[in-house]
Structure formats: structure tokens, C-alpha cells
Short mmCIF file of C-alpha atoms in Angstrom, two decimals:
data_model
loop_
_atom_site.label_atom_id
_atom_site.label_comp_id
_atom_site.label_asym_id
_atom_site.label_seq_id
_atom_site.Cartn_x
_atom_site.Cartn_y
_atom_site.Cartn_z
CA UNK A 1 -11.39 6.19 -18.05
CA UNK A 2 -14.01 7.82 -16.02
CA UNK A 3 -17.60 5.82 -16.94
CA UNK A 4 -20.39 7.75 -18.85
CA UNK A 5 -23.81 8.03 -17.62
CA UNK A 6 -24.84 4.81 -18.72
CA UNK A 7 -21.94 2.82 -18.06
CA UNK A 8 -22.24 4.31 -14.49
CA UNK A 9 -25.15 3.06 -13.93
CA UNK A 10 -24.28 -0.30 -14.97
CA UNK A 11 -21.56 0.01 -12.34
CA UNK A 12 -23.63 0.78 -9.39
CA UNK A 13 -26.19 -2.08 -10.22
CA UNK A 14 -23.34 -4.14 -10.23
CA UNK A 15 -22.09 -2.61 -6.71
CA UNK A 16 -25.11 -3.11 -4.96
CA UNK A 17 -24.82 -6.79 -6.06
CA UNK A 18 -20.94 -7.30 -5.08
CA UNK A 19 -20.94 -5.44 -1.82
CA UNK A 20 -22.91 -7.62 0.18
CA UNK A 21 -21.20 -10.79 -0.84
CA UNK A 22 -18.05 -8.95 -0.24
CA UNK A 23 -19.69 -7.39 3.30
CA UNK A 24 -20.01 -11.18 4.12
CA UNK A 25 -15.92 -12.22 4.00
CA UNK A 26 -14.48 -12.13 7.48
CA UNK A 27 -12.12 -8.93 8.06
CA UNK A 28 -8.66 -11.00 7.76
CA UNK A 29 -9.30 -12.02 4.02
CA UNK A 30 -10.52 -8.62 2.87
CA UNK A 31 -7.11 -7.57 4.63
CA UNK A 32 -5.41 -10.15 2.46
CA UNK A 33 -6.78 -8.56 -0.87
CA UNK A 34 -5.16 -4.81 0.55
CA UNK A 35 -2.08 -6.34 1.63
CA UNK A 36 -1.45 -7.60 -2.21
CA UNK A 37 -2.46 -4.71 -3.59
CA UNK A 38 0.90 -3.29 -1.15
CA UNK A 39 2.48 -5.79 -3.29
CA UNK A 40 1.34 -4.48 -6.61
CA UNK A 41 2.21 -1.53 -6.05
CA UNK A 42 5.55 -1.89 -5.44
CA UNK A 43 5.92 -4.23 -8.17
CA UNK A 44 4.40 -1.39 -11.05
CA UNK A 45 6.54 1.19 -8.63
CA UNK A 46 8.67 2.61 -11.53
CA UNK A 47 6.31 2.22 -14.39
CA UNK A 48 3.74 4.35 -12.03
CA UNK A 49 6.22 6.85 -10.76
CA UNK A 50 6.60 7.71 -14.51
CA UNK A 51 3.04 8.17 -15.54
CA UNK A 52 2.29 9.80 -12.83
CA UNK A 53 4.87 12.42 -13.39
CA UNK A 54 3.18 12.92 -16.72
CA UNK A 55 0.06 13.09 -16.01
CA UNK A 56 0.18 15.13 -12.65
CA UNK A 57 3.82 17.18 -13.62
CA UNK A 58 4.88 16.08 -10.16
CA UNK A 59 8.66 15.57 -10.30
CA UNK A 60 9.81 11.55 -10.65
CA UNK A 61 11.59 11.39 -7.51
CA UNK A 62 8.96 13.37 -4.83
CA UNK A 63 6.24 11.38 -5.91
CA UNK A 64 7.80 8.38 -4.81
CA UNK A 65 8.72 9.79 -1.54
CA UNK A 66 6.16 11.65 -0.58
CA UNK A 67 3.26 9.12 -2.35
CA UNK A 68 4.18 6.14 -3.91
CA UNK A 69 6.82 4.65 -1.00
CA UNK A 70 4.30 5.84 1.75
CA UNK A 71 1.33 4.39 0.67
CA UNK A 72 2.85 1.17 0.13
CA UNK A 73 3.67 1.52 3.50
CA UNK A 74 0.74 3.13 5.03
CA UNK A 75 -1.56 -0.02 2.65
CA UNK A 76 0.38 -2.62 4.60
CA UNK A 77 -0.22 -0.93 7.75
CA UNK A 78 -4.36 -1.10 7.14
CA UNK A 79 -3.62 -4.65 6.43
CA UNK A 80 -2.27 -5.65 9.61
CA UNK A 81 -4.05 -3.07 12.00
CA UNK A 82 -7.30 -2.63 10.38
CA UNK A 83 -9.14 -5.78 11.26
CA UNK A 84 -8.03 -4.84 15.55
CA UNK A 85 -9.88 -1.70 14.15
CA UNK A 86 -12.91 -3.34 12.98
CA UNK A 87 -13.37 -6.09 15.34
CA UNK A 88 -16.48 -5.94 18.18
CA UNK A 89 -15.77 -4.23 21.32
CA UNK A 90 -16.54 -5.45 24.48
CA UNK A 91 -19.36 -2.50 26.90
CA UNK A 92 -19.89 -5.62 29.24
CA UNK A 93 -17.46 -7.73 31.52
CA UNK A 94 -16.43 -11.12 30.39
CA UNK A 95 -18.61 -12.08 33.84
CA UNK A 96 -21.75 -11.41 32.93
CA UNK A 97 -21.51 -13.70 30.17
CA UNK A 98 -22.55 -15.96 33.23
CA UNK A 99 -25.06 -14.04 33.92
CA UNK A 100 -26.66 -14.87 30.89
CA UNK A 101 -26.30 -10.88 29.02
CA UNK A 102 -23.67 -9.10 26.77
CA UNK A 103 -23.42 -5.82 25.06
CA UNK A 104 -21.18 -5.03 22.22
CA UNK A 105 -20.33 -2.35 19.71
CA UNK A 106 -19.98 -4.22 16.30
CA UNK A 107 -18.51 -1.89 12.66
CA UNK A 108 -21.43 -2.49 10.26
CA UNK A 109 -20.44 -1.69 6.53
CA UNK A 110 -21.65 1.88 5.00
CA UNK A 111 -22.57 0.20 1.68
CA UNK A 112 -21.53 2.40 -1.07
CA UNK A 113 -18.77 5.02 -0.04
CA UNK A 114 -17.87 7.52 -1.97
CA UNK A 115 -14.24 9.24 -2.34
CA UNK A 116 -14.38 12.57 -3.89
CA UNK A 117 -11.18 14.73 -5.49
CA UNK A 118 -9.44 16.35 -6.71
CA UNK A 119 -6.66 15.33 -3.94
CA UNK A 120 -3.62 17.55 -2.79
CA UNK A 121 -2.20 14.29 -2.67
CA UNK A 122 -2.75 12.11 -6.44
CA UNK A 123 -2.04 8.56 -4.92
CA UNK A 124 -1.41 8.23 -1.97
CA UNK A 125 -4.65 9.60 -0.08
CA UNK A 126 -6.90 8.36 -2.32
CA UNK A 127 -5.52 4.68 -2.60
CA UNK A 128 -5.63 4.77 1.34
CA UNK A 129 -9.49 5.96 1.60
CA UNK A 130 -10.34 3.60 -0.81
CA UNK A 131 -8.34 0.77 0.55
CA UNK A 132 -10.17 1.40 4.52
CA UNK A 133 -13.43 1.69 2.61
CA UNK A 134 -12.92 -2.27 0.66
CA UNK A 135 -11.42 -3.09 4.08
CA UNK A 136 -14.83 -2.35 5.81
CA UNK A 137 -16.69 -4.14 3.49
CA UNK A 138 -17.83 -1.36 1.08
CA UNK A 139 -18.02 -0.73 -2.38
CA UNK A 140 -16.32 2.53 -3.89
CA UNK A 141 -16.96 5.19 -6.07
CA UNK A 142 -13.77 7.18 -7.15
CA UNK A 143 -14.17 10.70 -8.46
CA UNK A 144 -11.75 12.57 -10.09
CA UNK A 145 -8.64 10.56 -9.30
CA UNK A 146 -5.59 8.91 -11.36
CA UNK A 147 -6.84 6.23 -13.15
CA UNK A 148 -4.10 3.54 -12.74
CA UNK A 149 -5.16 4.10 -8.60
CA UNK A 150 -8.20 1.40 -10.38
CA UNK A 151 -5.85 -1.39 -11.73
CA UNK A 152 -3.95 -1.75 -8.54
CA UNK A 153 -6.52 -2.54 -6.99
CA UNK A 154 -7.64 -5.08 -9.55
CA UNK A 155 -4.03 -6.37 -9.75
CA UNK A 156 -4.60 -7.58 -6.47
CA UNK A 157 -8.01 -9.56 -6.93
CA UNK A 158 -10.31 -7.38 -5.56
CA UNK A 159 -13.63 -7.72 -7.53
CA UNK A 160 -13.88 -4.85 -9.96
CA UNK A 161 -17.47 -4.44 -9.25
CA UNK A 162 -16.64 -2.98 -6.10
CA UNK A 163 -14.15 -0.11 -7.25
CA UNK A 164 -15.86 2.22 -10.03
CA UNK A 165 -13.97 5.34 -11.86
CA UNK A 166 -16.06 8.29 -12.10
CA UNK A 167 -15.81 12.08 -13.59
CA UNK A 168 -15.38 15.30 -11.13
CA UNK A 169 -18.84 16.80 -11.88
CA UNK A 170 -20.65 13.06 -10.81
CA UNK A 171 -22.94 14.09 -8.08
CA UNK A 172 -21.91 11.42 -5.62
CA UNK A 173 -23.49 12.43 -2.77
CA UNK A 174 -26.78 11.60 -4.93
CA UNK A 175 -25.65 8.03 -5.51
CA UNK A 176 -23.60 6.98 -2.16
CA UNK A 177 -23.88 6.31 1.50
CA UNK A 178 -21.07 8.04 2.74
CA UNK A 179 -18.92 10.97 0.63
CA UNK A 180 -15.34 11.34 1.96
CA UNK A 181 -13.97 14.45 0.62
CA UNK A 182 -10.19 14.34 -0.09
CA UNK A 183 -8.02 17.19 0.74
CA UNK A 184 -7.89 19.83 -2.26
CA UNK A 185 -4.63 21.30 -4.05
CA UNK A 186 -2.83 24.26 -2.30
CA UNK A 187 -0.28 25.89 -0.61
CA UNK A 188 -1.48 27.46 2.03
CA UNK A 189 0.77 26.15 4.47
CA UNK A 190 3.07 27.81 7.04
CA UNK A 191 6.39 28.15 8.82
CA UNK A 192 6.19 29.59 11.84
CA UNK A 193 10.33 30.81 13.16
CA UNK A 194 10.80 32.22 16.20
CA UNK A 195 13.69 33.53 17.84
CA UNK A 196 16.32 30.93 18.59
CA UNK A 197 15.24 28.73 15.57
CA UNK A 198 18.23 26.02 14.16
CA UNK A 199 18.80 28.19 10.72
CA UNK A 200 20.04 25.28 8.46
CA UNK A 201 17.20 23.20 9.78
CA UNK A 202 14.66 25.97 8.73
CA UNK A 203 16.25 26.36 5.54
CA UNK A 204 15.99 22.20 4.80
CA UNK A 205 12.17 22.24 5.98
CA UNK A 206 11.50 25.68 3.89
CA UNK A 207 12.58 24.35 0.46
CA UNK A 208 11.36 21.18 0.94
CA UNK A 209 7.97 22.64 1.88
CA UNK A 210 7.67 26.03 -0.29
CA UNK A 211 9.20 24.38 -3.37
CA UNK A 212 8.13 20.55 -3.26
CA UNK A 213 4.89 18.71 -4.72
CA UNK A 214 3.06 17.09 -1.74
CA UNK A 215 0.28 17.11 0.30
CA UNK A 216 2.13 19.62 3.21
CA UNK A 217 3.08 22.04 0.31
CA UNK A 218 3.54 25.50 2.64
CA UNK A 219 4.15 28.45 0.21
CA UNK A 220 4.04 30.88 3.38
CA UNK A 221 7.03 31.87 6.13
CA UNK A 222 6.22 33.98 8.99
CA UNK A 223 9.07 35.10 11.34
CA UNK A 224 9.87 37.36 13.94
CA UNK A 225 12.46 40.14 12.56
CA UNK A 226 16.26 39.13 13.18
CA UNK A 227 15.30 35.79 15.19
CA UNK A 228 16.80 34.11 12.62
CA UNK A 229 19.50 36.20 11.34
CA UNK A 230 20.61 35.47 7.59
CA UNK A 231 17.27 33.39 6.93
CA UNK A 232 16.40 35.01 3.72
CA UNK A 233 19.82 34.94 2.34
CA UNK A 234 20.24 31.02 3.13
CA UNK A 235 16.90 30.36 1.72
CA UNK A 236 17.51 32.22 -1.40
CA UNK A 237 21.06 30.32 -2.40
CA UNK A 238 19.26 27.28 -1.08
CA UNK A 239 16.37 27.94 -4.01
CA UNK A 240 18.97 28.50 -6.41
CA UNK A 241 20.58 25.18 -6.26
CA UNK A 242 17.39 23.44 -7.14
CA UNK A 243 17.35 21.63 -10.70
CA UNK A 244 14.72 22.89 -13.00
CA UNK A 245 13.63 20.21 -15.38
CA UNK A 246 11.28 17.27 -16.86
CA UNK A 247 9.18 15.77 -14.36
CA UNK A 248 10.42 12.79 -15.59
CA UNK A 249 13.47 12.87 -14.92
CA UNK A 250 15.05 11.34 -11.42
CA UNK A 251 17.09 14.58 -11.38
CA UNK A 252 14.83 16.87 -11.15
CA UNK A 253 13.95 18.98 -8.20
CA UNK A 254 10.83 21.22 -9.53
CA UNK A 255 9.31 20.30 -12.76
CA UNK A 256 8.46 22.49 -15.60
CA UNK A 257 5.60 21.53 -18.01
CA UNK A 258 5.47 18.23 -20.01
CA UNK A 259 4.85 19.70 -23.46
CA UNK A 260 5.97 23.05 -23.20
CA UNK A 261 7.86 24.20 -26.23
CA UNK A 262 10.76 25.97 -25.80
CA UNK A 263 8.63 29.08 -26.72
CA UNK A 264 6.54 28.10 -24.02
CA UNK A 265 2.92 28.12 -26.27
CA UNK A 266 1.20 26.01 -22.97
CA UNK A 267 0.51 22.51 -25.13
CA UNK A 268 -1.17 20.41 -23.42
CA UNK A 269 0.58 17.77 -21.43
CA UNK A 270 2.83 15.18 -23.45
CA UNK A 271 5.98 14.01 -24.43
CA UNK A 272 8.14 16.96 -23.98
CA UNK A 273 9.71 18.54 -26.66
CA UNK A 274 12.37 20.99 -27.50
CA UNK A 275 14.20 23.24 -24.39
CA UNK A 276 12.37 23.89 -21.09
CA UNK A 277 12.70 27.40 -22.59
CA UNK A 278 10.36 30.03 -20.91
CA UNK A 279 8.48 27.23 -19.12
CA UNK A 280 11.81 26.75 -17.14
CA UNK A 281 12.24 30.12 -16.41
CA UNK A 282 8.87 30.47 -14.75
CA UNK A 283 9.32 27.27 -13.12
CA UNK A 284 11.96 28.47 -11.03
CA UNK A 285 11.90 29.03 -7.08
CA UNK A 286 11.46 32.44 -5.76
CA UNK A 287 11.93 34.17 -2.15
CA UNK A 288 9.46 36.74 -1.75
CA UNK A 289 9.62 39.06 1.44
CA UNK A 290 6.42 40.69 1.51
CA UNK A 291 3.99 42.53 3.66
CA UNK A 292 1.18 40.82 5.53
CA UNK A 293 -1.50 42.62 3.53
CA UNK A 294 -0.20 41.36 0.38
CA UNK A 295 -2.28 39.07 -1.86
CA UNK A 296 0.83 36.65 -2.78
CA UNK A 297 0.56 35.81 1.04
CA UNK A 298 -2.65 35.90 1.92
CA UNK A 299 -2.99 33.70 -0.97
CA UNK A 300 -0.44 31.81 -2.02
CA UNK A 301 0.41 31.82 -5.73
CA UNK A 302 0.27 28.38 -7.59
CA UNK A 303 4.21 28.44 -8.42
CA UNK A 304 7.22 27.54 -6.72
CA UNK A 305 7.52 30.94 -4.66
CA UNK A 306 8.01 30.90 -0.90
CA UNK A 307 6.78 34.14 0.67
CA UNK A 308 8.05 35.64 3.34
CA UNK A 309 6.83 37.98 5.89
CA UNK A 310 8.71 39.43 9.10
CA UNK A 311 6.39 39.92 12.03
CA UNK A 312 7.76 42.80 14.90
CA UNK A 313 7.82 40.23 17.71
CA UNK A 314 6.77 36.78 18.80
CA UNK A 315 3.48 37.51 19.42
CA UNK A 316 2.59 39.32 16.24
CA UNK A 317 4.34 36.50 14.11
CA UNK A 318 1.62 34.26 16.59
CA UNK A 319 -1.31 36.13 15.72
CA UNK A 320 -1.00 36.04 12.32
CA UNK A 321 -0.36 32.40 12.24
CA UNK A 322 -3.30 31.83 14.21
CA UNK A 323 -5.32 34.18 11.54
CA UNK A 324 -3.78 33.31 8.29
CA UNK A 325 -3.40 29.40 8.59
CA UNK A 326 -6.69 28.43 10.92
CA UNK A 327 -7.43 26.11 7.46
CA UNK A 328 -3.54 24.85 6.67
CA UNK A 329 -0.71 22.71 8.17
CA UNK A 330 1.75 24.96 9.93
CA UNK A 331 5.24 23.77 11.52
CA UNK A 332 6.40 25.61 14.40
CA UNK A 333 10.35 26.18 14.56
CA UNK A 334 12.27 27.76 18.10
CA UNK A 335 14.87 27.31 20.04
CA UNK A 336 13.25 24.30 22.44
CA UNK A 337 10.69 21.46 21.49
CA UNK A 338 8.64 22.53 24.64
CA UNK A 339 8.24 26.56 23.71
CA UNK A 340 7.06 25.33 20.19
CA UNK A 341 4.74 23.14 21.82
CA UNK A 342 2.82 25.56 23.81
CA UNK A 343 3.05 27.94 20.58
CA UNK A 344 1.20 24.37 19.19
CA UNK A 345 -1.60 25.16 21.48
CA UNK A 346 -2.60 28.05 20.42
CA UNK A 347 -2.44 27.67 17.07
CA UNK A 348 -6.27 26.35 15.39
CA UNK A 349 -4.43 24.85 12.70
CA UNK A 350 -5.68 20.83 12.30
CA UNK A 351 -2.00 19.81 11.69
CA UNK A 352 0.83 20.97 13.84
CA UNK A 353 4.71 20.19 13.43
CA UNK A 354 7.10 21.00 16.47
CA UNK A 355 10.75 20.79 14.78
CA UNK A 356 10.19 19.68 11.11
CA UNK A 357 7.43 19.82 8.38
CA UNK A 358 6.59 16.08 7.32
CA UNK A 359 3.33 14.94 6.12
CA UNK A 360 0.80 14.21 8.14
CA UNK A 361 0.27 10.03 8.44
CA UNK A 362 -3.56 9.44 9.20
CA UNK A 363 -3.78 6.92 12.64
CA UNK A 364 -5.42 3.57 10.94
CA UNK A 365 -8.54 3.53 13.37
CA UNK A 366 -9.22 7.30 12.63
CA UNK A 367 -9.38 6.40 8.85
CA UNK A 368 -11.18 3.25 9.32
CA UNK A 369 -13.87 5.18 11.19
CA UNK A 370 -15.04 7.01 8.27
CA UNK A 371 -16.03 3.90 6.68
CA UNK A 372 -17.88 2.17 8.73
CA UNK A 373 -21.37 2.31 11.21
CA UNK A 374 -20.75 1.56 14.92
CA UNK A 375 -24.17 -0.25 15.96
CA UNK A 376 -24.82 -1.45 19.37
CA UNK A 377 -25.35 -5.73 19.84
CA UNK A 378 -27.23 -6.51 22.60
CA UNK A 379 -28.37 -9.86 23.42
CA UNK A 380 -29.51 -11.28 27.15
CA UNK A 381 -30.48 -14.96 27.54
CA UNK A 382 -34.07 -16.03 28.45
CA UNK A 383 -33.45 -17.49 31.82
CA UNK A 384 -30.98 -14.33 32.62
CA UNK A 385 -31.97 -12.34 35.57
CA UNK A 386 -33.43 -8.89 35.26
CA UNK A 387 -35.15 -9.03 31.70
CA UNK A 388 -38.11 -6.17 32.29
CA UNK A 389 -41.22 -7.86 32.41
CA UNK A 390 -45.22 -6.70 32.41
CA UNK A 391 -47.65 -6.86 34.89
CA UNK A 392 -44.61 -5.39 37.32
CA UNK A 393 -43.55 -7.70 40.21
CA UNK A 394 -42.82 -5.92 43.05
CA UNK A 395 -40.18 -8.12 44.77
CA UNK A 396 -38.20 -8.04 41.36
CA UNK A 397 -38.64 -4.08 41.60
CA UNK A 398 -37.65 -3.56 45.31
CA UNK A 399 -34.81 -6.35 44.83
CA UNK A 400 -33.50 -4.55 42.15
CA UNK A 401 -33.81 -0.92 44.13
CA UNK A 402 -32.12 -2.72 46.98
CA UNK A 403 -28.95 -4.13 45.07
CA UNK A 404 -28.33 -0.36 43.12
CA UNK A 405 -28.20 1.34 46.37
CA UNK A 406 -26.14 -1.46 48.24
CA UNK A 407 -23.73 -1.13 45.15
CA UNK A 408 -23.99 2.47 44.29
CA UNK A 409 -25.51 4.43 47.37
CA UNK A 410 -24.23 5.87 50.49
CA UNK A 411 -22.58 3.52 53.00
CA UNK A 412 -24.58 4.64 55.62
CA UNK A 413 -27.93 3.26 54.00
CA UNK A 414 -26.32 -0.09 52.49
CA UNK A 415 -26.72 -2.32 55.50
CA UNK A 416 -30.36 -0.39 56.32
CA UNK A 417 -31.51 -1.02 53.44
CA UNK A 418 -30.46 -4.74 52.89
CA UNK A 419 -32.42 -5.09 56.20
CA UNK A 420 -35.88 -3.81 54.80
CA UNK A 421 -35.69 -5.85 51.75
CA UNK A 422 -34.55 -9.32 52.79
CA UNK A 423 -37.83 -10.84 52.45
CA UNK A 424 -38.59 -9.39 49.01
CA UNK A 425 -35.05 -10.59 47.78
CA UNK A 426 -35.73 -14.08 48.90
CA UNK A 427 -38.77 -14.05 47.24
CA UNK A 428 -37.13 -12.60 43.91
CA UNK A 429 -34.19 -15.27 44.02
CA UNK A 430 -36.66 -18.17 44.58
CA UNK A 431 -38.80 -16.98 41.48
CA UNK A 432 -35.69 -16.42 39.30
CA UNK A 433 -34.49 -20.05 39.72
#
């Protein structure tokens, strides 16, 4: 349960006492402790695809494909790749190691990180943020997520000191380092079909993303006007075939609400009771073909409704892409991978599909960047040529003039200058020994 003021407080004085003891481990065994917690997942997998689907109203069977399976997957994956992530790099050639100097970007910890929901996705995003933040030797706050994400965690040894539960209203960018803001609920997504587009492809993406529960939920379709002919018919039968039901149960393809009488009087989530009744009813998937204008697509209801709008030509379906979805995921379908590709381009969407509409899979070095400090090492040996000194020698300064233009200058004025500073080179060598 999400700790109270007090308790909070007792958490982050206990934080600030884990984290650097935990900052301290080398990067392999942290990556131990997230590789078991991989483990532990998989092990509670059923047990947590059911409470999930009660207390989010996901359906059973798309939260363990679209959260549960991946972030098992995507947690082993930080394991093995995150400490290449983490690890020193090299500004300097190995060389002038003889030379007595070497320069180095190390990953410092953040300290306290915090990771802030609610999350368009309910596991997997947040287990993954908070998994690259314990992996980069921080501790973390969670806002506002599942609360079994916690015991995972804990399953899998990780101190509990480092991995506190907090409400949605805590002010956490009071209290932390570093916020990281998960994604928020919607479906503002959008298919983009243009003229040539594979139909019964578009019709597999469209259900899966205007009538699913996941984090590329797209309750928008834009197309040009008889690219695609028969679209809105297949889409429609397609919608129809879906199973209405409990979340709970494997079978079901859109869920209506735990709880929900069969006179649908909106109790609070629970064991369900009775028929699905009008909860079922409202719970089923709709086609809408709309105008652009219209508020259902400028703003996507929160219901299983994919709307529809037909643009006159390619470049008006474009334009309103590029206007409606500049904040959303959008898939681009047409006839060849390399036309959708340049439609890609132009689009200012952050998350482009060319030929299907997946969920995005965050690169392991772009997520372990968010949690850590990049601070420059240098060190240079006491005997090592070239340390700056005060008063100024001049032979050091003209020796050092000499050798940048010989290496970096124009040709013509290498062997020239070489020439004029022999004697002031000898004399910097001999002092240098």
C-alpha cells in the first residue's frame, strides 16, 4: 500500500542510507539482483496476470502479451546489456596511457530517482524504469503504480530500502534527484492507410490497436477515400467477432467491468457478479466513420470505438496525421515499405510503424541514460609531458606550438616550422626527462 506521510519519510531516511552501499556493488551483481527478479516474475506469472486483470480491468490474456511476457523479456535484456551500458568509455587512445594521461566518461548514480504514473502501460514500463534505475545504482520512489510491481522486486533480494511505494498526489519532484514521468493512459493513436494498403493486414493491426489494452492503444484511422476498398466493412465484422467478457477470463477479448451488476449500477471493482448485463453492452467495439472536426476523433473516447475518418487524397490523409497525432504513435500502412517510409519522415510523431502497429521496445542504453550522470575522469601522471605549469617556460610553449602545427597545420609550414624550433624542442625534451 502506498506509505503515509510519516511512513514516507521513514522510507527516504532509509534510502539515503541503502543507496550508497548499494551505489558501491560493481554493475554485474546489481545485474544479478534484475536478472532474478526476470525469474520471479515468471514464476508469480499466472497469479499476477489475474490480479492484474482485477485491479486494472485489462483482459487476462493481453496483459500477458503485451506486459507481463515482455517485460520478462525486456528485464533479462537490462541484465545482460546494461552493465556494456554503464561501463567507462574510453575519449583517449589506449597509447597515451604511455604517455602517462587518460580521459574517460564514467555513469555516476543519480541518487534517488523517481518514477511517476499513472502508466499507459501498468507493468511493464514501470518495472523496466525502475529496474535501469536499481541497475544504476539508485534508489526508487514509485508513484502511483501496481503494488505487486514492489514484491517482485523484493522476491528477488533487492534491499527493500531501495524501492518505496508512494500515492499519485506525492510531490516527488520535491523529494528526488531525477523524476521520470511514465507515459499516461490514452488512445490517441493512429492508422495512417494509403492507397495500395494489404486490407486483411490493416484489419489485424486495426482491432488489435483500436480495441486492445496496451501501451500503442490507437482509437483513430485516417485513410484516403476508396484506397482501401471494403475497409470499413472488414473492420466492422472483424469487431463483431470479438468476445465481450470478464477480464479474467483467458477468453476474453475486451473486458467489461469487474463488479458490474447485471443492471450495470458501476460498483466498484470486485469479484464479478451476476450477467455482464448493460456493462457488456457498452463494452462492445464500435466503427465510427466520422468527420475530421468531430470531437470523438479529435479526442478519442475512453471505450472500445475505432474512429474512422476518410481524407480526399494522400496528402490530406498526410496532413492531418501530421496535425492530429504530433503527440501519439501512428503506423503507416501502403502498398511498399519504402513509400511508407518517406510518409515516416514527415510525420512528427515520436513513434513510427512502417507495416504493422507493435509496441514500441525502449533500446537498453536509451533507458539506462535516464538514470544515470555522465561525469568526465581525467587523470595525467606527474612525470607526464605537457601538465600546464606557472611561471610559463617558453621552450615548453613554442615546443608545444611547433608539434600542433606539424600535426595539424598546413603542409607547406610543417617542415618550416620544425626548422625554427629545433633548438627550443631540444631544450624542452632534455627538461622533460
Amino acid at each position: 500500500m502506498p506509505a503515509a506521510a510519516t511512513e514516507l519519510d521513514a522510507a527516504l531516511a532509509a534510502a539515503h542510507q541503502a543507496h550508497p552501499l548499494w551505489a558501491v556493488l560493481p554493475v554485474a551483481a546489481r545485474a544479478r539482483y534484475i536478472r532474478r527478479a526476470s525469474v520471479a516474475l515468471l514464476d508469480e506469472l499466472d497469479e499476477l496476470a489475474l490480479r492484474l486483470a482485477e485491479e486494472t480491468g485489462w483482459p487476462r490474456s493481453q496483459l500477458l502479451v503485451s506486459e507481463l511476457l515482455p517485460a520478462a523479456r525486456a528485464l533479462r535484456a537490462l541484465a545482460d546489456d546494461g552493465p556494456a551500458a554503464l561501463a567507462d568509455t574510453r575519449l583517449t587512445p589506449r597509447i597515451t596511457l604511455l604517455a602517462g594521461r587518460s580521459t574517460r566518461v564514467v555513469q555516476a548514480p543519480v541518487g534517488l530517482v523517481g518514477v511517476r504514473g499513472p502508466s499507459a502501460s501498468p507493468f511493464a514500463e514501470p518495472a523496466l524504469e525502475a529496474a535501469a534505475a536499481l541497475l544504476a545504482g539508485n534508489a526508487v520512489i514509485l508513484a502511483a503504480v501496481v503494488p505487486r510491481l514492489r514484491a517482485i522486486f523484493l522476491r528477488a533480494g533487492i534491499p527493500g530500502e531501495l524501492l518505496t511505494v508512494a500515492s499519485e498526489d506525492t510531490d516527488l519532484d520535491a523529494i528526488c534527484r531525477r523524476v521520470v514521468d511514465l507515459p499516461r493512459p490514452g488512445r490517441r493513436g493512429m492508422l495512417l492507410v494509403l492507397a495500395g494498403a494489404p486490407r486483411e493486414r490493416v484489419v489485424e493491426a486495426a482491432v488489435w490497436a483500436g480495441f486492445g489494452r496496451h501501451p500503442a492503444a490507437a482509437g483513430r484511422l485516417v485513410m484516403v477515400r476508396d484506397a482501401v476498398p471494403g475497409l470499413v466493412t472488414a473492420l466492422e465484422e472483424a469487431a463483431s467477432a470479438l468476445r465481450v467478457g470478464d477480464p479474467r477470463d483467458a477468453a476474453t477479448d475486451i473486458a467489461w467491468a469487474i463488479g458490474t451488476s447485471g443492471e450495470g449500477d458501476g460498483a466498484s471493482p470486485g469479484p464479478a457478479t451476476g450477467t455482464p448485463g448493460a456493462a457488456a453492452d457498452s463494452s462492445r467495439p464500435r466503427v465510427l466513420v466520422v468527420d475530421a472536426d468531430d470531437p470523438r476523433f479529435l479526442s478519442p473516447p475512453d471505450e472500445p470505438t475505432l474512429v474512422v475518418v476518410e481524407a480526399a487524397d494522400s496528402e490530406a490523409a498526410i496532413e492531418l496525421a501530421a496535425r492530429e497525432a504530433r503527440d501519439a504513435p501512428v503506423s503507416i500502412w501502403a502498398r511498399d515499405l519504402a513509400k511508407g517510409e518517406r510518409v515516416s519522415r514527415r510525420l512528427p510523431s515520436p513513434v513510427t510503424w512502417v507495416g504493422q502497429h507493435g509496441i514500441a521496445t525502449t533500446a537498453v542504453p536509451t533507458r539506462i541514460a535516464r538514470h544515470a550522470v555522465p561525469r568526465q575522469l581525467e587523470w595525467r601522471a606527474a612525470w607526464a609531458p605537457g601538465t600546464p605549469r606557472l611561471p610559463a617556460d617558453q621552450d615548453l610553449l613554442a615546443a608545444q606550438r611547433t608539434l600542433t602545427e606539424v600535426r595539424h597545420g598546413r603542409e607547406a609550414r610543417r617542415w618550416p616550422a620544425l626548422k625554427a624550433s629545433a633548438r627550443a624542442l631540444a631544450r624542452a625534451a632534455r627538461r622533460e626527462r
